[in-house]
Short mmCIF file of C-alpha atoms in Angstrom, two decimals:
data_model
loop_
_atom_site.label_atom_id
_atom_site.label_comp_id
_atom_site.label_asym_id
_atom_site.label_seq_id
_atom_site.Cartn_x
_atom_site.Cartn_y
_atom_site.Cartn_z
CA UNK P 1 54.70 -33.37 -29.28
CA UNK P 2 52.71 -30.02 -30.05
CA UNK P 3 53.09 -26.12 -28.36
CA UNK P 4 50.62 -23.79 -28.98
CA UNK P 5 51.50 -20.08 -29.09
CA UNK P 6 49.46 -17.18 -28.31
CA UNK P 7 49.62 -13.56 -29.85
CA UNK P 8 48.03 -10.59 -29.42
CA UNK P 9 47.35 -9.98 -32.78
CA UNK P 10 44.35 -12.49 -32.20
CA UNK P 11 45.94 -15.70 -33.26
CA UNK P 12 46.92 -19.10 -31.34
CA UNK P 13 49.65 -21.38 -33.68
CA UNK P 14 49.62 -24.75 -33.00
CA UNK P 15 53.31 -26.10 -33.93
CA UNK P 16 54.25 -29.04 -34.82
CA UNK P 17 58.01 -30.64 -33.23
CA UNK P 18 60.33 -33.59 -33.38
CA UNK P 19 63.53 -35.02 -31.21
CA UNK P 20 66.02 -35.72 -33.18
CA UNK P 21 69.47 -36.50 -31.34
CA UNK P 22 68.37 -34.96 -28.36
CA UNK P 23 67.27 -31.43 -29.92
CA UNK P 24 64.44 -30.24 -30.23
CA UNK P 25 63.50 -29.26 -34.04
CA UNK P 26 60.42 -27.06 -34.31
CA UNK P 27 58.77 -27.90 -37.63
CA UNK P 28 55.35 -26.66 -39.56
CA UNK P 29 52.54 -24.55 -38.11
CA UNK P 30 49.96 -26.98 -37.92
CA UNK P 31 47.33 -24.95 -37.39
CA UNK P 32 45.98 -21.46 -36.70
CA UNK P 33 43.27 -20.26 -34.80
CA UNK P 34 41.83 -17.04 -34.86
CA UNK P 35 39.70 -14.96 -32.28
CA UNK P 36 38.17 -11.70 -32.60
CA UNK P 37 39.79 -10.23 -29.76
CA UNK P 38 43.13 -11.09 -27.79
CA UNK P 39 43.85 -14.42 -26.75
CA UNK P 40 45.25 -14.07 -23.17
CA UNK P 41 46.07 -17.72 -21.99
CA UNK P 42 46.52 -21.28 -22.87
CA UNK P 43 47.00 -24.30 -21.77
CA UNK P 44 46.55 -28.62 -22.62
CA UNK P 45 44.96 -30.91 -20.37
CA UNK P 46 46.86 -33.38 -18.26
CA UNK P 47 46.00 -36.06 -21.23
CA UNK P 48 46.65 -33.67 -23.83
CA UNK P 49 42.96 -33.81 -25.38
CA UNK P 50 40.99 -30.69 -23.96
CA UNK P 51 42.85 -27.39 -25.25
CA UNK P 52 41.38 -24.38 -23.44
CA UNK P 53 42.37 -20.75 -24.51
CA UNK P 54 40.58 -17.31 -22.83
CA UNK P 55 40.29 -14.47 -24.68
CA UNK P 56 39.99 -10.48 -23.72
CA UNK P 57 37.26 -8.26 -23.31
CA UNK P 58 37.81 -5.84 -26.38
CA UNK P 59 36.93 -4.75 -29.02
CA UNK P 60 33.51 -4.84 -28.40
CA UNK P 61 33.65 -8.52 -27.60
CA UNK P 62 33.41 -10.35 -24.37
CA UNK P 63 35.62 -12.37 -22.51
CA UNK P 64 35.61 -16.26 -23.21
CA UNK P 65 36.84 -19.03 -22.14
CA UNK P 66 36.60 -21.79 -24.80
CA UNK P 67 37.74 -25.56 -24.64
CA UNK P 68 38.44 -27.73 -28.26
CA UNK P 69 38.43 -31.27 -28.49
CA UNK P 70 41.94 -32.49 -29.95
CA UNK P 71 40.62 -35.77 -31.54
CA UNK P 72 38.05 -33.76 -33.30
CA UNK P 73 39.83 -32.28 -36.47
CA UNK P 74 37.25 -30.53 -36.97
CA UNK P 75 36.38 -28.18 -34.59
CA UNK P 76 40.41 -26.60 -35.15
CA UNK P 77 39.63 -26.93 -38.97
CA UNK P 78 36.50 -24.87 -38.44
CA UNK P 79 37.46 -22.99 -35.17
CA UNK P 80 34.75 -23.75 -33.67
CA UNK P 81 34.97 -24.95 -29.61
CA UNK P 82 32.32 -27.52 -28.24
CA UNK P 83 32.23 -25.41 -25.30
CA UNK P 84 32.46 -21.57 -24.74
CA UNK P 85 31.81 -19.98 -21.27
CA UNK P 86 31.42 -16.27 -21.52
CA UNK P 87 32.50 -13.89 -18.53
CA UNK P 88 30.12 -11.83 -17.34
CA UNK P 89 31.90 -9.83 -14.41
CA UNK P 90 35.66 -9.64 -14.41
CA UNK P 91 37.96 -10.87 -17.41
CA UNK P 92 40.36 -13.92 -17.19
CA UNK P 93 43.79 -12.84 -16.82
CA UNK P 94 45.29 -16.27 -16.60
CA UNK P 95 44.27 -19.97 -16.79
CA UNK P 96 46.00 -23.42 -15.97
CA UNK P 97 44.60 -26.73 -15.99
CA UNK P 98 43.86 -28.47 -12.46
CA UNK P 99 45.07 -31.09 -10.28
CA UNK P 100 42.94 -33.50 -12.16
CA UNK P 101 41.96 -33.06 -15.54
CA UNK P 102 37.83 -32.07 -14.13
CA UNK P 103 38.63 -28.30 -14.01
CA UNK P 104 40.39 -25.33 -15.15
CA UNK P 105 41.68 -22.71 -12.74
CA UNK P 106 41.43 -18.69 -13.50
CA UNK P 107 42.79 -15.99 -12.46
CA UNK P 108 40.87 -12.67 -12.74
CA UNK P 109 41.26 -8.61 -13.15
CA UNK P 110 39.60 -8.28 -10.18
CA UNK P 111 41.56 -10.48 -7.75
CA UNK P 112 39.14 -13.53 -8.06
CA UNK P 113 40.71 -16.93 -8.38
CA UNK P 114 38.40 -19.62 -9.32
CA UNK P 115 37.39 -22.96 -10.54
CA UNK P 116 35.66 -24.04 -13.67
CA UNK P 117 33.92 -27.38 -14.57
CA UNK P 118 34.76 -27.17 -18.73
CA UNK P 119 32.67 -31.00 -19.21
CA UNK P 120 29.11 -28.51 -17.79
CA UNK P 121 30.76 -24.81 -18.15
CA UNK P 122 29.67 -24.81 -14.17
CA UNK P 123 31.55 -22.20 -11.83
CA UNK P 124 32.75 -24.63 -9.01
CA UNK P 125 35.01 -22.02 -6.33
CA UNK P 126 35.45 -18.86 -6.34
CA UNK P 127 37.84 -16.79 -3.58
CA UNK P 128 38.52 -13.39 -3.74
CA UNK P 129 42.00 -12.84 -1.30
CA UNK P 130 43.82 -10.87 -3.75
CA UNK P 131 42.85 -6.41 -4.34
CA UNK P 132 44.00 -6.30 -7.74
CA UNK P 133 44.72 -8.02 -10.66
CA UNK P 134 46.24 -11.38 -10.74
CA UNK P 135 49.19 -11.81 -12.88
CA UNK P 136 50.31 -15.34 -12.57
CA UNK P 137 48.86 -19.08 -11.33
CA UNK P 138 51.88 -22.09 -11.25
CA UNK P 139 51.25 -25.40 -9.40
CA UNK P 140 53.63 -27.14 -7.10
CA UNK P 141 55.49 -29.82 -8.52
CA UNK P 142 53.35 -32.38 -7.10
CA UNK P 143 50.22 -30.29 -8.10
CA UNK P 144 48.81 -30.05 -4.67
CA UNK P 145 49.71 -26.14 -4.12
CA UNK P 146 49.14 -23.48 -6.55
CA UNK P 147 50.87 -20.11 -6.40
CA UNK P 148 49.34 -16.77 -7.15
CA UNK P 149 50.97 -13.46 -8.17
CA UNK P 150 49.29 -10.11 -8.69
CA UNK P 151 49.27 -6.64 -9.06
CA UNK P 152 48.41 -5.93 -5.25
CA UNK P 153 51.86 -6.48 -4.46
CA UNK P 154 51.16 -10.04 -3.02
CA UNK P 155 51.61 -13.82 -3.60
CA UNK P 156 49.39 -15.98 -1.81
CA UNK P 157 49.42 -19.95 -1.65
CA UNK P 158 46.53 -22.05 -2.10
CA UNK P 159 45.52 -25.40 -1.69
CA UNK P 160 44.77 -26.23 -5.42
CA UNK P 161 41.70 -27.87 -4.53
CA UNK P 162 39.80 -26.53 -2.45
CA UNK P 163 40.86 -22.93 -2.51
CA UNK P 164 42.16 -22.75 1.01
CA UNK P 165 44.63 -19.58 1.69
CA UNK P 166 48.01 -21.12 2.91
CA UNK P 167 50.44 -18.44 3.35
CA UNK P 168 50.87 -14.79 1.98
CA UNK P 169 54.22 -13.14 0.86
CA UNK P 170 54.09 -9.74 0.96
CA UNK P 171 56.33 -7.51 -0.64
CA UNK P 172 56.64 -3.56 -1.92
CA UNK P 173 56.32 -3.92 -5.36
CA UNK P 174 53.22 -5.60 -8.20
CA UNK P 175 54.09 -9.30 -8.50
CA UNK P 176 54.43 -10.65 -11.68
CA UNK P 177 54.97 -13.86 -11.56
CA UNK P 178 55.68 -16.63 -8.69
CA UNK P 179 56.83 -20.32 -8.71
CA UNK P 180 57.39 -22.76 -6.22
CA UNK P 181 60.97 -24.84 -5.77
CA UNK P 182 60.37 -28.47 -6.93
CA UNK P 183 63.79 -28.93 -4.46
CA UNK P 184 63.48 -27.15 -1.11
CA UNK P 185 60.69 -24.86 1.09
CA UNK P 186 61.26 -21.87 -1.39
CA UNK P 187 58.92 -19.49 -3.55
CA UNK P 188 60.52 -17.31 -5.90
CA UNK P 189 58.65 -13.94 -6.82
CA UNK P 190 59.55 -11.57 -9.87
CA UNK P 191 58.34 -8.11 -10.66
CA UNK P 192 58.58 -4.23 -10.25
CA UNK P 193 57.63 -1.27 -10.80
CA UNK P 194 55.50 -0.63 -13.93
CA UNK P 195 56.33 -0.78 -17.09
CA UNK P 196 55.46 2.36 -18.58
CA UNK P 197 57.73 3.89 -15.73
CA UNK P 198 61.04 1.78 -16.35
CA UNK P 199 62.94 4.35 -18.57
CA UNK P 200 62.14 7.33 -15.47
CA UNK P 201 64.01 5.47 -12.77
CA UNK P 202 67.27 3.86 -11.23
CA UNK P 203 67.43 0.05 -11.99
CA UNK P 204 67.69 0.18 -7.93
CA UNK P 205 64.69 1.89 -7.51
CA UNK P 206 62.87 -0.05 -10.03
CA UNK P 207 63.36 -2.88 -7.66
CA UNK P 208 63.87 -5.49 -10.51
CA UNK P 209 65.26 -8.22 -8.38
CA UNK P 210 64.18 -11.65 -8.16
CA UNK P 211 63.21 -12.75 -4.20
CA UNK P 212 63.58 -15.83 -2.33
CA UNK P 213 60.93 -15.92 0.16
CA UNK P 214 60.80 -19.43 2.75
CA UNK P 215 57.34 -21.26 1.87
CA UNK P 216 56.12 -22.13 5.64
CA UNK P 217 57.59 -19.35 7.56
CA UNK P 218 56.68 -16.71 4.87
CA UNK P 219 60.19 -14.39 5.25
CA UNK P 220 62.56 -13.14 2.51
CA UNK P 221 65.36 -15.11 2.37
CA UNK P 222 67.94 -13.83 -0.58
CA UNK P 223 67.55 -11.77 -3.93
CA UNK P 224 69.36 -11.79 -7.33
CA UNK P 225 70.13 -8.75 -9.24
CA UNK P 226 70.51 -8.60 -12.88
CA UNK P 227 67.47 -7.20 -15.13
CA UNK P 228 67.03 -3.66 -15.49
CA UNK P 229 63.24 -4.32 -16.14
CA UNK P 230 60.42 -5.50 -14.30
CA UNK P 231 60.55 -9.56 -14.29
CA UNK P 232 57.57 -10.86 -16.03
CA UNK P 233 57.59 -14.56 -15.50
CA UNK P 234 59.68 -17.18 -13.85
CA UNK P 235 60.12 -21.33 -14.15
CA UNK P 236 61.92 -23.22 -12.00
CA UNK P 237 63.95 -26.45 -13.66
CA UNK P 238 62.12 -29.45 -13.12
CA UNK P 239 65.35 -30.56 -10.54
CA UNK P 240 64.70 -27.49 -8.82
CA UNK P 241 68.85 -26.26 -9.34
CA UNK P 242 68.11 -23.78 -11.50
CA UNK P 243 65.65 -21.38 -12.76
CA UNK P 244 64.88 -18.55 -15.53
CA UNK P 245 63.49 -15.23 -15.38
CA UNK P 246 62.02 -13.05 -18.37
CA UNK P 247 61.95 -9.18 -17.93
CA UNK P 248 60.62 -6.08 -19.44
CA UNK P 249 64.23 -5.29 -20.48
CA UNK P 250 64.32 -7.81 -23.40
CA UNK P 251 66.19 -10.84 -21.26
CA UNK P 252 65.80 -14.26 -20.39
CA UNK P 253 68.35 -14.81 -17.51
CA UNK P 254 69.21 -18.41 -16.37
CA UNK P 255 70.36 -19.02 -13.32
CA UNK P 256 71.95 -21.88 -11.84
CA UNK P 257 72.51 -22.39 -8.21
CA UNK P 258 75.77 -22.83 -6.08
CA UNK P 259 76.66 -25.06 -3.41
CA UNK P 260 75.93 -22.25 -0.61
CA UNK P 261 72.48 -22.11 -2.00
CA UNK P 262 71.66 -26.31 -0.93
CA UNK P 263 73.66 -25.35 2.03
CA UNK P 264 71.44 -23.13 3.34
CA UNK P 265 69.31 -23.71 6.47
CA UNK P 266 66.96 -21.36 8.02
CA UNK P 267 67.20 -20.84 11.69
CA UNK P 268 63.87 -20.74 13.74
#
């Protein structure tokens, strides 16, 4: 199978890896694409043929969102995409592929969430529910839901399709990252307070916990403790008994659930 790797030091590595006995033995860089300005997200398409990438407004270069052909050696050889779709208003913060393979979803700077067609370059959707800057898109297991986390201190669920607003989880602190249980009615959000202001507070204040919320009835349901800096993303395990968290604080934390947590029911 192949990973690609992103950098902000303008590269994407695409690597190269092999099962042997069950592990997983990363091998040679196969190939190396550079960009004149930081690549910010990507992402295969459900067949594995269509690699998309987006890349930042800076240094003096617009924001793009380009798509290679994987059975074309030559456009990685040459770096050069068959299709490039440049942003004219807000920058792409983050991209994943569809529920079918027809579109790309994007998250934006400004709060927009939308759909792109990468066979025209057409914009499809295009919602703006979120005030600030959206930080994280994951799909439900069965790709029918997609979860949204941002800066405004929200995540919001969407039908993946058509863009229709679910159910909003609300919290005190910028989300920055959200993912729904394969396993049971949960979404799990990660975050805290900024960055920059980590080392000036309490890890209480900081409020570096990850939260449980209930999917349909939209309440907070349990937290874990553990980083001392803000959570930047979290994954679920496919089974849905476990997940990991990555934080500010130079930890990835996996977790694995007990018996009280399948016990649980919630009363309504």
């Amino acid at each position: 199978c192949r990973l690609y790797s992103i950098a902000c030091f303008l590269t994407l590595k695409q690597w190269y890896q092999r099962r042997v006995r069950g592990d997983t033995e990363t091998g040679k860089i196969l190939q190396t694409l550079s960009a004149k300005s930081p690549v910010r997200s990507c992402g295969f398409s459900l067949t594995n043929n269509i690699l998309c990438i987006t890349t930042d407004r800076a240094m003096n270069q617009p924001c793009f969102i380009k798509f290679y052909d994987m059975r074309d050696s030559d456009q990685l050889v040459n770096n050069e995409p068959f299709r490039e779709i440049e942003m004219t208003d807000a920058k792409v913060n983050r991209m994943i592929w569809g529920t079918v393979e027809d579109y790309i979803i994007t998250g934006h700077e400004n709060g927009q969430l939308c759909q792109y067609d990468w066979k025209t370059g057409e914009r499809l959707k295009t919602v703006h529910d979120h005030d600030n800057l959206i930080k994280d898109l994951q799909l439900s297991k069965d790709r029918t839901m997609l979860v949204t986390a941002s800066k405004d201190t929200t995540a919001k669920l969407f039908d993946a399709k058509d863009f229709k607003q679910l159910k909003s989880f609300k919290t005190d602190r910028p989300v920055n990252s959200a993912a729904v249980s394969p396993l049971k009615h949960h979404i799990l959000l990660g975050g805290g307070q900024e960055a920059m202001e980590v080392t000036t507070s309490h890890t209480k204040s900081g409020k570096f916990e990850a939260r449980f919320f209930h999917l349909i009835f939209e309440e907070e349901i349990g937290r874990v403790k553990g980083h001392f800096g803000p959570i930047n993303t979290l994954a679920f395990h496919p089974s849905g008994k476990q997940y990991s968290s990555g934080a500010e604080d130079g930890y990835v934390r996996i977790h694995d659930f007990d018996q009280s947590y399948y016990d649980f029911e919630y009363d309504f």
